[in-house]
XYZ file of C-alpha atoms in Angstrom:
362
model
C -16.933 -9.075 -6.838
C -17.311 -6.520 -4.078
C -14.615 -3.495 -3.567
C -12.353 -3.575 -0.698
C -11.314 -0.462 1.004
C -7.720 0.085 2.735
C -6.642 2.946 4.882
C -2.861 3.496 6.122
C -2.317 4.168 9.923
C 0.953 5.985 11.554
C 2.461 5.714 14.644
C 1.562 9.513 15.725
C -0.065 12.443 13.648
C 1.973 13.874 10.799
C 1.413 14.482 7.388
C 2.810 16.524 4.155
C 0.646 19.505 5.737
C 0.499 18.547 9.432
C 4.172 18.901 11.081
C 4.717 16.013 13.365
C 4.277 16.425 17.287
C 3.850 14.354 20.324
C 5.923 11.000 20.847
C 7.356 9.330 18.091
C 5.500 6.065 19.441
C 2.022 7.411 20.418
C 0.176 4.389 21.805
C -3.270 6.277 22.306
C -3.211 7.895 18.723
C -2.293 4.309 17.020
C -5.489 2.847 18.935
C -7.613 5.905 17.881
C -6.454 6.001 14.392
C -7.011 2.001 14.202
C -10.671 2.477 15.958
C -11.723 5.174 13.397
C -10.633 3.096 10.439
C -12.855 0.283 11.701
C -16.116 2.510 12.552
C -15.702 4.159 8.965
C -15.855 0.879 7.421
C -12.540 0.005 6.077
C -11.722 -3.625 5.617
C -8.099 -3.252 6.445
C -5.273 -0.837 7.025
C -1.468 -0.695 5.751
C 1.243 -0.355 8.537
C 4.297 0.934 6.557
C 8.070 0.146 6.671
C 10.630 2.626 6.938
C 14.188 2.402 8.147
C 13.932 5.072 10.872
C 10.423 4.294 12.382
C 9.000 2.057 14.750
C 8.645 -1.587 14.116
C 5.495 -2.530 12.124
C 4.893 -6.090 13.899
C 4.547 -4.188 17.120
C 2.221 -1.384 15.652
C 0.158 -4.029 14.136
C -0.272 -6.022 17.139
C -1.251 -3.002 19.676
C -3.531 -1.740 16.631
C -5.181 -4.927 16.575
C -5.515 -5.125 20.204
C -8.016 -2.076 20.199
C -9.970 -3.353 17.311
C -12.371 -6.464 16.587
C -13.149 -6.831 12.965
C -10.474 -4.313 10.997
C -7.731 -6.593 9.135
C -4.345 -5.278 8.733
C -1.580 -5.157 5.714
C 1.933 -5.241 7.484
C 4.671 -3.992 4.947
C 7.831 -5.998 5.212
C 11.113 -5.634 3.664
C 13.426 -8.919 2.975
C 16.851 -8.827 3.613
C 16.694 -8.058 7.432
C 15.266 -11.038 8.874
C 15.617 -14.787 7.687
C 12.381 -15.993 5.795
C 12.134 -18.910 8.193
C 12.087 -16.562 11.173
C 9.691 -14.264 9.424
C 7.494 -16.854 8.678
C 6.908 -17.546 12.469
C 6.619 -14.031 13.306
C 3.957 -13.573 10.640
C 2.197 -16.844 11.821
C 2.370 -15.522 15.154
C 0.841 -12.377 14.654
C -1.787 -13.813 12.399
C -2.860 -16.160 15.648
C -2.827 -13.019 17.818
C -4.994 -10.997 15.330
C -7.411 -14.082 14.780
C -6.371 -14.317 11.171
C -6.501 -10.616 10.132
C -3.007 -10.304 8.469
C -1.852 -10.279 5.092
C 1.838 -9.294 4.535
C 2.933 -6.750 2.060
C 6.351 -7.470 0.632
C 8.499 -4.480 -0.556
C 11.872 -5.069 -2.229
C 13.027 -1.512 -1.789
C 13.300 1.204 -4.586
C 16.148 3.435 -2.870
C 19.582 2.413 -2.524
C 19.956 5.215 0.240
C 17.138 3.833 2.128
C 18.242 0.297 1.994
C 21.918 1.107 3.390
C 20.681 2.635 6.376
C 19.607 -0.967 7.496
C 22.714 -2.235 6.254
C 21.523 -3.631 2.905
C 24.021 -2.650 0.019
C 22.266 -5.099 -2.672
C 21.519 -3.264 -5.848
C 17.877 -3.288 -7.096
C 17.902 -6.081 -9.532
C 19.507 -8.321 -6.652
C 16.982 -7.203 -4.152
C 14.287 -8.330 -6.387
C 16.152 -11.718 -6.822
C 16.019 -11.797 -3.240
C 12.513 -11.194 -2.661
C 11.906 -14.197 -5.135
C 14.094 -16.585 -2.968
C 12.723 -15.027 0.375
C 9.183 -15.634 -0.498
C 9.678 -19.182 -1.939
C 11.137 -20.055 1.663
C 8.621 -17.962 3.451
C 5.840 -19.864 1.908
C 7.258 -23.101 2.371
C 7.668 -22.461 6.223
C 4.223 -21.103 6.438
C 2.609 -24.263 4.622
C 5.044 -27.051 5.144
C 3.941 -29.947 7.408
C 7.472 -31.617 7.530
C 11.002 -30.051 7.997
C 12.700 -29.063 4.751
C 16.036 -28.066 3.419
C 16.909 -25.100 1.358
C 20.222 -24.215 -0.331
C 19.687 -21.023 -2.388
C 21.601 -17.873 -3.456
C 20.742 -15.732 -0.437
C 19.382 -18.388 1.990
C 20.161 -21.812 3.363
C 18.608 -23.677 5.806
C 18.655 -27.254 7.268
C 15.417 -29.191 8.513
C 13.457 -25.683 8.580
C 10.146 -26.041 9.939
C 7.588 -23.484 11.790
C 5.440 -25.465 14.403
C 3.172 -22.309 14.422
C 0.787 -21.866 11.111
C -1.241 -18.909 10.310
C -4.875 -18.900 11.602
C -5.850 -18.377 7.935
C -5.546 -21.308 5.752
C -3.541 -18.930 3.437
C -1.613 -16.084 4.618
C -2.108 -13.542 1.769
C 0.759 -12.011 0.111
C 0.650 -8.385 -1.500
C 3.333 -7.462 -3.685
C 4.571 -4.011 -4.652
C 7.001 -2.424 -7.410
C 6.707 -1.093 -10.888
C 9.582 -2.674 -12.688
C 9.568 -5.792 -14.675
C 11.493 -7.295 -11.995
C 8.787 -6.696 -9.731
C 6.134 -7.950 -12.112
C 8.116 -11.083 -12.533
C 8.279 -11.716 -8.622
C 4.792 -10.696 -8.147
C 3.474 -13.044 -10.929
C 4.854 -16.308 -9.200
C 4.073 -15.313 -5.478
C 1.720 -12.368 -5.101
C -1.804 -12.624 -4.336
C -2.331 -8.865 -4.874
C -0.476 -6.571 -6.774
C -0.078 -3.209 -5.422
C -0.003 0.163 -8.023
C 0.253 3.945 -6.700
C -2.303 6.183 -8.252
C -1.581 6.371 -12.046
C -4.134 7.579 -14.973
C -6.295 4.991 -16.150
C -4.287 4.387 -19.179
C -0.972 3.632 -17.234
C -3.053 1.309 -14.587
C -4.977 -0.442 -17.397
C -1.609 -1.205 -19.029
C 0.105 -2.468 -15.498
C -3.084 -4.830 -15.038
C -2.616 -6.425 -18.546
C 0.911 -6.834 -17.961
C 0.769 -8.291 -14.641
C -2.129 -10.697 -15.417
C -0.105 -11.940 -18.577
C 2.985 -12.523 -16.375
C 0.793 -14.741 -13.882
C -0.900 -16.642 -16.493
C 2.440 -17.959 -17.586
C 2.733 -19.444 -14.171
C -0.889 -20.768 -14.407
C -1.809 -18.285 -11.571
C -4.620 -15.470 -11.360
C -3.803 -12.022 -9.471
C -5.907 -9.312 -7.857
C -4.829 -5.599 -7.720
C -4.918 -2.679 -5.289
C -4.150 0.943 -6.313
C -3.650 3.780 -3.695
C -4.896 7.366 -3.825
C -5.086 10.318 -1.903
C -8.841 11.604 -1.851
C -9.684 15.290 -1.286
C -13.392 15.577 -0.805
C -15.723 18.812 -0.854
C -19.198 19.473 -0.760
C -19.075 21.001 -4.193
C -16.541 20.407 -7.139
C -15.287 24.119 -6.396
C -14.831 23.457 -2.648
C -12.854 20.168 -3.410
C -10.389 22.061 -5.802
C -9.845 24.872 -3.442
C -8.981 22.558 -0.660
C -6.829 20.814 -2.979
C -4.891 23.902 -3.856
C -4.449 24.875 -0.102
C -3.176 21.480 0.602
C -0.476 21.972 -2.087
C 0.415 25.439 -0.382
C 0.524 23.801 2.867
C 2.816 21.070 1.685
C 5.349 23.271 -0.391
C 5.691 25.430 3.003
C 6.328 22.398 5.060
C 8.312 20.573 2.517
C 10.483 23.823 2.350
C 10.819 24.362 6.003
C 12.028 20.534 6.575
C 14.869 21.242 3.853
C 13.091 19.014 1.179
C 15.418 18.998 -2.220
C 12.591 19.963 -4.847
C 14.930 19.479 -7.795
C 16.592 16.275 -6.711
C 17.624 13.675 -9.313
C 15.281 11.253 -10.952
C 14.113 8.695 -8.485
C 15.138 4.996 -8.600
C 11.800 3.637 -8.218
C 10.293 2.744 -11.506
C 6.709 3.390 -9.752
C 8.233 6.611 -8.592
C 9.223 7.707 -12.231
C 5.719 6.657 -13.491
C 4.286 8.848 -10.929
C 6.671 11.803 -11.885
C 5.954 11.188 -15.806
C 2.087 11.439 -14.931
C 2.771 14.775 -12.850
C 4.633 16.272 -15.753
C 1.825 15.820 -18.096
C -0.260 18.120 -16.168
C -1.918 18.930 -12.501
C -5.266 17.501 -13.773
C -5.691 14.242 -15.354
C -8.507 11.958 -16.389
C -11.682 13.127 -14.621
C -10.392 14.059 -11.073
C -6.907 12.827 -10.818
C -4.671 15.470 -9.238
C -0.707 15.398 -9.193
C -0.231 18.536 -7.340
C 1.479 17.071 -4.325
C 2.907 14.097 -6.518
C 4.901 16.623 -8.346
C 6.510 18.288 -5.337
C 7.444 14.952 -3.960
C 8.967 13.815 -7.096
C 6.655 10.794 -7.328
C 8.688 9.418 -4.325
C 5.374 7.488 -2.902
C 1.569 7.245 -3.297
C 0.670 10.955 -3.650
C -1.664 11.529 -6.277
C -5.277 12.353 -5.254
C -8.778 12.136 -6.530
C -10.673 15.468 -6.155
C -14.001 16.446 -6.092
C -17.470 15.521 -4.317
C -17.955 11.957 -2.990
C -19.968 11.287 -6.023
C -17.258 12.404 -8.561
C -14.608 10.383 -6.691
C -16.779 7.320 -6.207
C -17.176 7.422 -10.040
C -13.529 7.678 -10.494
C -13.075 4.775 -8.402
C -15.372 3.038 -10.154
C -13.439 3.462 -13.441
C -10.630 1.632 -12.002
C -12.725 -1.073 -10.904
C -13.893 -1.709 -14.374
C -10.359 -2.492 -14.894
C -10.098 -5.192 -12.639
C -8.839 -3.299 -9.640
C -11.096 -4.528 -6.712
C -8.963 -3.159 -3.808
C -8.297 0.553 -3.184
C -6.216 2.367 -0.571
C -7.119 5.820 0.364
C -5.681 7.994 3.023
C -5.909 11.880 3.561
C -3.569 14.458 4.186
C -5.311 15.065 7.488
C -5.105 11.532 7.967
C -7.498 10.767 11.260
C -10.001 13.363 10.219
C -10.287 12.082 6.302
C -10.386 8.630 7.383
C -13.566 9.543 9.472
C -14.889 11.686 6.577
C -14.428 8.815 3.888
C -16.622 6.773 6.004
C -19.420 8.954 6.194
C -20.232 9.076 2.384
C -17.321 8.168 -0.003
C -16.938 4.369 1.325
C -20.786 3.513 1.301
C -21.478 5.515 -1.904
C -18.747 3.731 -3.534
C -19.913 -0.039 -2.258
C -23.338 0.780 -3.518
C -22.419 1.723 -6.995
C -20.004 -1.332 -7.292
C -23.007 -3.447 -6.106
C -25.265 -2.092 -8.943
C -22.597 -2.529 -11.494
C -22.379 -6.026 -10.666
C -25.860 -6.780 -10.498
C -26.219 -4.970 -13.997
C -23.415 -7.169 -15.200
C -25.137 -10.107 -14.162
C -28.224 -9.630 -15.357
C -26.975 -8.967 -18.901
C -24.423 -11.959 -18.837
């Protein structure tokens, strides 16, 4: 199986080391950012979800209008749009993009973040809702006849979506590291998404998710996220990483970020923070410098080294059965271009060689 590369786009230029500037919804930047990923050889790009940011459906539609082959991954939080309506929205967007859309379901790892949009369920209830949401969503996307649904969170009579996805089946990604997340993913997800953990932790997660999916007679694929920092030499790459840490620490301080905030609710964030507390450098080239600054709050671990070294590290995760990787840089647009120059093609070559060798020895 080949390796898939995902990027991530925003609606304006900003990162941990680049202060946000310009309009909040920068149409020109979205278009340039999407085209840069397409030209760099990415397979698809993630459009994220935040409780105070522009609507991802419309960001995706705009980016798709300025690309032709690049695929997308739209993050969506259950709880704010009924699953019957979400199904029609997703099917419409998949038709608009000529079948270039999966959806990434995020149940929400922070009570504070959820309450900004009026959701006061606790974490366990959110995952239970996601489970039911996905059952109704899939039925709306696939059913050829009206149906009734009477559940704990949703009810519908004679629900039906006349519009179906352009694809035969709309792929579903699912995120979360808790047991509740694994249970829901095992029943519904096509791809389980991990943050950039050390190899040992990633291997454990892959094993647990596969076992859970097998109990439902299902197989599941995996995606993992990293923030590669590339240098012409190993020394240059690590110097670049330390400079990024300094810039990020300053910017976080200037914005009033609470460095000593309480332990995060998200299990994924707890796992990243635990890895960061083991040390700055783990495995071969895994760096937790920024992950520790942000308390593991999101996909913030980096792979640091030459393109050859980073591609070798990605190959180690590929050998675990993780055949999809999301990479995004601290200088988002320029790093996406840089990844396309060497890291992406080099990693594809190594994966192809590995698969050919495995085939010959089989």
